[in-house]
PDB file of C-alpha atoms in Angstrom:
ATOM      1  CA  MET G   1      -2.734   1.580 -32.903  1.00  0.00           C
ATOM      2  CA  ASN G   2      -5.319  -0.038 -30.640  1.00  0.00           C
ATOM      3  CA  SER G   3      -7.527  -2.410 -32.592  1.00  0.00           C
ATOM      4  CA  GLY G   4      -9.360  -5.485 -31.433  1.00  0.00           C
ATOM      5  CA  ARG G   5      -9.470  -6.927 -27.965  1.00  0.00           C
ATOM      6  CA  GLN G   6      -7.644  -5.163 -25.127  1.00  0.00           C
ATOM      7  CA  SER G   7      -5.582  -6.981 -22.534  1.00  0.00           C
ATOM      8  CA  PRO G   8      -6.982  -6.906 -18.985  1.00  0.00           C
ATOM      9  CA  ILE G   9      -3.401  -7.122 -17.683  1.00  0.00           C
ATOM     10  CA  PHE G  10      -1.324  -4.821 -19.886  1.00  0.00           C
ATOM     11  CA  GLU G  11      -1.883  -1.174 -20.771  1.00  0.00           C
ATOM     12  CA  ALA G  12      -2.441  -0.382 -24.436  1.00  0.00           C
ATOM     13  CA  LYS G  13       0.763   0.392 -26.338  1.00  0.00           C
ATOM     14  CA  THR G  14       1.078   3.814 -27.928  1.00  0.00           C
ATOM     15  CA  SER G  15       3.805   2.672 -30.335  1.00  0.00           C
ATOM     16  CA  LYS G  16       5.388  -0.603 -31.441  1.00  0.00           C
ATOM     17  CA  SER G  17       8.628   0.193 -29.606  1.00  0.00           C
ATOM     18  CA  ASP G  18       6.900   0.548 -26.204  1.00  0.00           C
ATOM     19  CA  LEU G  19       7.539  -2.200 -23.692  1.00  0.00           C
ATOM     20  CA  PRO G  20       4.449  -3.787 -22.128  1.00  0.00           C
ATOM     21  CA  LYS G  21       3.328  -2.167 -18.866  1.00  0.00           C
ATOM     22  CA  MET G  22       1.048  -3.939 -16.420  1.00  0.00           C
ATOM     23  CA  VAL G  23      -2.178  -2.231 -15.445  1.00  0.00           C
ATOM     24  CA  ARG G  24      -1.744  -1.122 -11.845  1.00  0.00           C
ATOM     25  CA  ASN G  25      -3.881  -2.495  -9.047  1.00  0.00           C
ATOM     26  CA  GLY G  26      -6.070  -0.208  -6.992  1.00  0.00           C
ATOM     27  CA  ASP G  27      -8.065   2.898  -7.848  1.00  0.00           C
ATOM     28  CA  THR G  28      -5.907   4.197 -10.696  1.00  0.00           C
ATOM     29  CA  ALA G  29      -8.392   6.769 -12.020  1.00  0.00           C
ATOM     30  CA  ASN G  30      -9.608   8.068  -8.612  1.00  0.00           C
ATOM     31  CA  SER G  31     -13.108   6.976  -9.593  1.00  0.00           C
ATOM     32  CA  GLY G  32     -13.769   4.545  -6.760  1.00  0.00           C
ATOM     33  CA  MET G  33     -13.530   1.658  -9.243  1.00  0.00           C
ATOM     34  CA  TYR G  34     -10.666  -0.681  -8.403  1.00  0.00           C
ATOM     35  CA  LYS G  35      -8.573  -2.979 -10.565  1.00  0.00           C
ATOM     36  CA  ILE G  36      -7.764  -6.283  -8.882  1.00  0.00           C
ATOM     37  CA  HIS G  37      -5.667  -8.734 -10.852  1.00  0.00           C
ATOM     38  CA  ARG G  38      -6.362 -12.451 -10.961  1.00  0.00           C
ATOM     39  CA  ILE G  39      -3.808 -15.152 -10.280  1.00  0.00           C
ATOM     40  CA  ARG G  40      -2.535 -16.522 -13.594  1.00  0.00           C
ATOM     41  CA  LEU G  41      -1.430 -20.132 -13.544  1.00  0.00           C
ATOM     42  CA  CYS G  42       1.481 -20.625 -15.928  1.00  0.00           C
ATOM     43  CA  ARG G  43       2.388 -24.138 -14.830  1.00  0.00           C
ATOM     44  CA  MET G  44       1.129 -26.941 -12.630  1.00  0.00           C
ATOM     45  CA  ALA G  45      -0.146 -25.857  -9.209  1.00  0.00           C
ATOM     46  CA  ASN G  46      -1.504 -27.578  -6.106  1.00  0.00           C
ATOM     47  CA  CYS G  47      -5.073 -26.414  -5.638  1.00  0.00           C
ATOM     48  CA  ILE G  48      -8.206 -27.194  -3.688  1.00  0.00           C
ATOM     49  CA  VAL G  49     -11.663 -27.091  -5.252  1.00  0.00           C
ATOM     50  CA  SER G  50     -13.633 -24.160  -3.864  1.00  0.00           C
ATOM     51  CA  ASN G  51     -16.879 -24.335  -5.873  1.00  0.00           C
ATOM     52  CA  VAL G  52     -18.228 -26.301  -8.832  1.00  0.00           C
ATOM     53  CA  ILE G  53     -20.955 -24.718 -10.938  1.00  0.00           C
ATOM     54  CA  SER G  54     -20.620 -26.874 -14.055  1.00  0.00           C
ATOM     55  CA  PRO G  55     -17.861 -28.726 -15.940  1.00  0.00           C
ATOM     56  CA  SER G  56     -17.093 -25.471 -17.711  1.00  0.00           C
ATOM     57  CA  CYS G  57     -17.004 -23.391 -14.506  1.00  0.00           C
ATOM     58  CA  ILE G  58     -14.962 -24.757 -11.614  1.00  0.00           C
ATOM     59  CA  TRP G  59     -13.419 -22.474  -8.994  1.00  0.00           C
ATOM     60  CA  VAL G  60     -10.173 -23.539  -7.303  1.00  0.00           C
ATOM     61  CA  LYS G  61      -7.776 -21.941  -4.817  1.00  0.00           C
ATOM     62  CA  LEU G  62      -4.065 -22.457  -4.345  1.00  0.00           C
ATOM     63  CA  THR G  63      -3.278 -24.506  -1.239  1.00  0.00           C
ATOM     64  CA  ASN G  64      -1.390 -21.513   0.203  1.00  0.00           C
ATOM     65  CA  HIS G  65      -4.234 -19.014  -0.330  1.00  0.00           C
ATOM     66  CA  ILE G  66      -4.690 -16.021   1.991  1.00  0.00           C
ATOM     67  CA  THR G  67      -8.485 -15.832   1.889  1.00  0.00           C
ATOM     68  CA  GLU G  68      -8.937 -15.546   5.660  1.00  0.00           C
ATOM     69  CA  GLN G  69      -6.566 -12.558   5.827  1.00  0.00           C
ATOM     70  CA  LEU G  70      -8.735 -10.701   3.288  1.00  0.00           C
ATOM     71  CA  GLN G  71     -11.956 -11.111   5.291  1.00  0.00           C
ATOM     72  CA  THR G  72     -13.219  -9.077   8.221  1.00  0.00           C
ATOM     73  CA  THR G  73     -15.204 -10.043  11.286  1.00  0.00           C
ATOM     74  CA  ASP G  74     -15.026  -6.590  12.894  1.00  0.00           C
ATOM     75  CA  LEU G  75     -18.247  -5.135  11.543  1.00  0.00           C
ATOM     76  CA  ASN G  76     -17.550  -1.758  13.224  1.00  0.00           C
ATOM     77  CA  ASP G  77     -14.790  -1.112  10.666  1.00  0.00           C
ATOM     78  CA  LEU G  78     -17.200  -1.337   7.718  1.00  0.00           C
ATOM     79  CA  VAL G  79     -18.233   1.874   5.954  1.00  0.00           C
ATOM     80  CA  GLU G  80     -21.616   2.214   4.249  1.00  0.00           C
ATOM     81  CA  LEU G  81     -21.700   2.672   0.464  1.00  0.00           C
ATOM     82  CA  ASN G  82     -23.151   5.850  -1.045  1.00  0.00           C
ATOM     83  CA  GLU G  83     -23.829   4.246  -4.419  1.00  0.00           C
ATOM     84  CA  VAL G  84     -23.389   0.833  -6.016  1.00  0.00           C
ATOM     85  CA  ARG G  85     -22.342   0.186  -9.627  1.00  0.00           C
ATOM     86  CA  GLU G  86     -21.856  -2.971 -11.645  1.00  0.00           C
ATOM     87  CA  GLY G  87     -18.199  -3.964 -11.670  1.00  0.00           C
ATOM     88  CA  GLN G  88     -17.537  -2.310  -8.309  1.00  0.00           C
ATOM     89  CA  TYR G  89     -15.574  -4.161  -5.616  1.00  0.00           C
ATOM     90  CA  VAL G  90     -17.255  -4.185  -2.207  1.00  0.00           C
ATOM     91  CA  MET G  91     -17.280  -6.035   1.095  1.00  0.00           C
ATOM     92  CA  ALA G  92     -20.306  -8.322   1.348  1.00  0.00           C
ATOM     93  CA  PRO G  93     -21.612 -10.718   3.998  1.00  0.00           C
ATOM     94  CA  LEU G  94     -20.378 -14.229   3.220  1.00  0.00           C
ATOM     95  CA  GLU G  95     -21.949 -15.662   6.357  1.00  0.00           C
ATOM     96  CA  ASN G  96     -23.231 -14.305   9.648  1.00  0.00           C
ATOM     97  CA  GLY G  97     -20.600 -11.923  11.079  1.00  0.00           C
ATOM     98  CA  LEU G  98     -18.102 -12.439   8.238  1.00  0.00           C
ATOM     99  CA  TYR G  99     -17.576  -9.996   5.365  1.00  0.00           C
ATOM    100  CA  ALA G 100     -15.505 -10.907   2.299  1.00  0.00           C
ATOM    101  CA  ARG G 101     -14.343  -9.202  -0.898  1.00  0.00           C
ATOM    102  CA  ALA G 102     -16.897  -9.315  -3.696  1.00  0.00           C
ATOM    103  CA  ARG G 103     -17.560  -7.790  -7.104  1.00  0.00           C
ATOM    104  CA  VAL G 104     -21.020  -6.511  -8.054  1.00  0.00           C
ATOM    105  CA  ILE G 105     -22.008  -8.291 -11.262  1.00  0.00           C
ATOM    106  CA  GLN G 106     -25.680  -7.326 -11.560  1.00  0.00           C
ATOM    107  CA  LEU G 107     -28.177  -4.908 -10.013  1.00  0.00           C
ATOM    108  CA  ALA G 108     -31.909  -5.594  -9.788  1.00  0.00           C
ATOM    109  CA  VAL G 109     -35.140  -4.029  -8.604  1.00  0.00           C
ATOM    110  CA  GLY G 110     -37.326  -6.194  -6.432  1.00  0.00           C
ATOM    111  CA  GLY G 111     -39.324  -6.431  -3.273  1.00  0.00           C
ATOM    112  CA  ASP G 112     -41.624  -3.629  -2.176  1.00  0.00           C
ATOM    113  CA  SER G 113     -43.761  -1.598  -4.568  1.00  0.00           C
ATOM    114  CA  ASP G 114     -41.952   1.690  -3.771  1.00  0.00           C
ATOM    115  CA  SER G 115     -38.611   0.522  -5.183  1.00  0.00           C
ATOM    116  CA  CYS G 116     -40.303  -1.171  -8.158  1.00  0.00           C
ATOM    117  CA  ALA G 117     -42.159   2.042  -9.028  1.00  0.00           C
ATOM    118  CA  SER G 118     -39.029   4.216  -8.770  1.00  0.00           C
ATOM    119  CA  LYS G 119     -36.834   1.648 -10.594  1.00  0.00           C
ATOM    120  CA  VAL G 120     -34.100   2.026  -7.964  1.00  0.00           C
ATOM    121  CA  ALA G 121     -32.011  -1.106  -7.612  1.00  0.00           C
ATOM    122  CA  ASN G 122     -32.230  -2.592  -4.143  1.00  0.00           C
ATOM    123  CA  TYR G 123     -30.543  -5.966  -4.762  1.00  0.00           C
ATOM    124  CA  ALA G 124     -27.100  -6.821  -6.075  1.00  0.00           C
ATOM    125  CA  LYS G 125     -25.735 -10.094  -7.375  1.00  0.00           C
ATOM    126  CA  VAL G 126     -22.152 -10.370  -6.168  1.00  0.00           C
ATOM    127  CA  LEU G 127     -19.288 -12.720  -6.960  1.00  0.00           C
ATOM    128  CA  PHE G 128     -17.122 -13.487  -3.944  1.00  0.00           C
ATOM    129  CA  ILE G 129     -13.718 -13.192  -5.618  1.00  0.00           C
ATOM    130  CA  ASP G 130     -11.886 -15.249  -3.018  1.00  0.00           C
ATOM    131  CA  GLU G 131     -14.452 -18.073  -2.892  1.00  0.00           C
ATOM    132  CA  GLY G 132     -15.862 -18.370  -6.424  1.00  0.00           C
ATOM    133  CA  THR G 133     -19.458 -18.243  -5.219  1.00  0.00           C
ATOM    134  CA  THR G 134     -22.261 -15.821  -6.051  1.00  0.00           C
ATOM    135  CA  GLY G 135     -25.250 -14.544  -4.153  1.00  0.00           C
ATOM    136  CA  TRP G 136     -28.060 -12.003  -4.265  1.00  0.00           C
ATOM    137  CA  LEU G 137     -27.837  -9.492  -1.418  1.00  0.00           C
ATOM    138  CA  ALA G 138     -29.765  -6.412  -0.344  1.00  0.00           C
ATOM    139  CA  ILE G 139     -27.731  -3.329  -1.257  1.00  0.00           C
ATOM    140  CA  PRO G 140     -27.745  -1.925   2.322  1.00  0.00           C
ATOM    141  CA  CYS G 141     -25.778  -5.063   3.348  1.00  0.00           C
ATOM    142  CA  LEU G 142     -22.818  -4.046   1.159  1.00  0.00           C
ATOM    143  CA  ALA G 143     -19.912  -1.972   2.482  1.00  0.00           C
ATOM    144  CA  LYS G 144     -16.906  -0.125   1.065  1.00  0.00           C
ATOM    145  CA  MET G 145     -13.822  -2.216   0.501  1.00  0.00           C
ATOM    146  CA  ASP G 146     -10.624  -0.975   2.147  1.00  0.00           C
ATOM    147  CA  PRO G 147      -8.353   0.202  -0.727  1.00  0.00           C
ATOM    148  CA  ILE G 148      -5.432  -1.846   0.645  1.00  0.00           C
ATOM    149  CA  LEU G 149      -7.411  -5.022  -0.156  1.00  0.00           C
ATOM    150  CA  SER G 150      -7.291  -4.175  -3.867  1.00  0.00           C
ATOM    151  CA  TYR G 151      -3.570  -4.977  -3.981  1.00  0.00           C
ATOM    152  CA  HIS G 152      -4.130  -8.704  -3.385  1.00  0.00           C
ATOM    153  CA  PRO G 153      -5.211 -10.804  -6.392  1.00  0.00           C
ATOM    154  CA  TRP G 154      -8.409 -12.825  -6.522  1.00  0.00           C
ATOM    155  CA  GLN G 155      -7.824 -15.967  -4.478  1.00  0.00           C
ATOM    156  CA  ALA G 156     -10.355 -17.989  -6.485  1.00  0.00           C
ATOM    157  CA  ILE G 157      -9.282 -19.123  -9.953  1.00  0.00           C
ATOM    158  CA  ALA G 158     -11.845 -20.116 -12.593  1.00  0.00           C
ATOM    159  CA  VAL G 159     -10.973 -23.242 -14.576  1.00  0.00           C
ATOM    160  CA  SER G 160     -12.870 -25.578 -16.886  1.00  0.00           C
ATOM    161  CA  LEU G 161     -12.613 -29.144 -18.082  1.00  0.00           C
ATOM    162  CA  PHE G 162     -11.474 -29.606 -21.670  1.00  0.00           C
ATOM    163  CA  LYS G 163     -11.391 -32.670 -23.908  1.00  0.00           C
ATOM    164  CA  VAL G 164     -12.633 -35.031 -21.218  1.00  0.00           C
ATOM    165  CA  VAL G 165     -12.983 -38.583 -22.507  1.00  0.00           C
ATOM    166  CA  LEU G 166     -14.917 -41.170 -20.525  1.00  0.00           C
TER     167      LEU G 166
END
């Protein structure tokens, strides 16, 4: 029954009579990989611009966002990661003394000759899902994300300009 592109929001139907079911947030497969939904704008919304990368990649946030509530300044609560995978949600340093939710989008080997020779990734490119910014960070800087934080959608919303006439 499943052919073509799969929905990131709804589970695949097993028969035509099945009603759509939303994919649950959190660690649904007990694999340590979380599902965090994005905010879907269905109508006009009041937003603030968070980050502009290009006309085709603009990050905005709703004016009533809860970004600050999803960040941590208590670094003693952070738990070190055992392993890092692409697509994994983590806590990453946004600025000095402030950790925010992020998604690992790329791993890379760099720096000293020991890590280059062993091909062990020691840097991760992360997307801060509540800010819409990216950054390269050393993997030891990353920490486990509290599972309760996976039940709040991304606060940053990607938009693009379309049919702009000057």
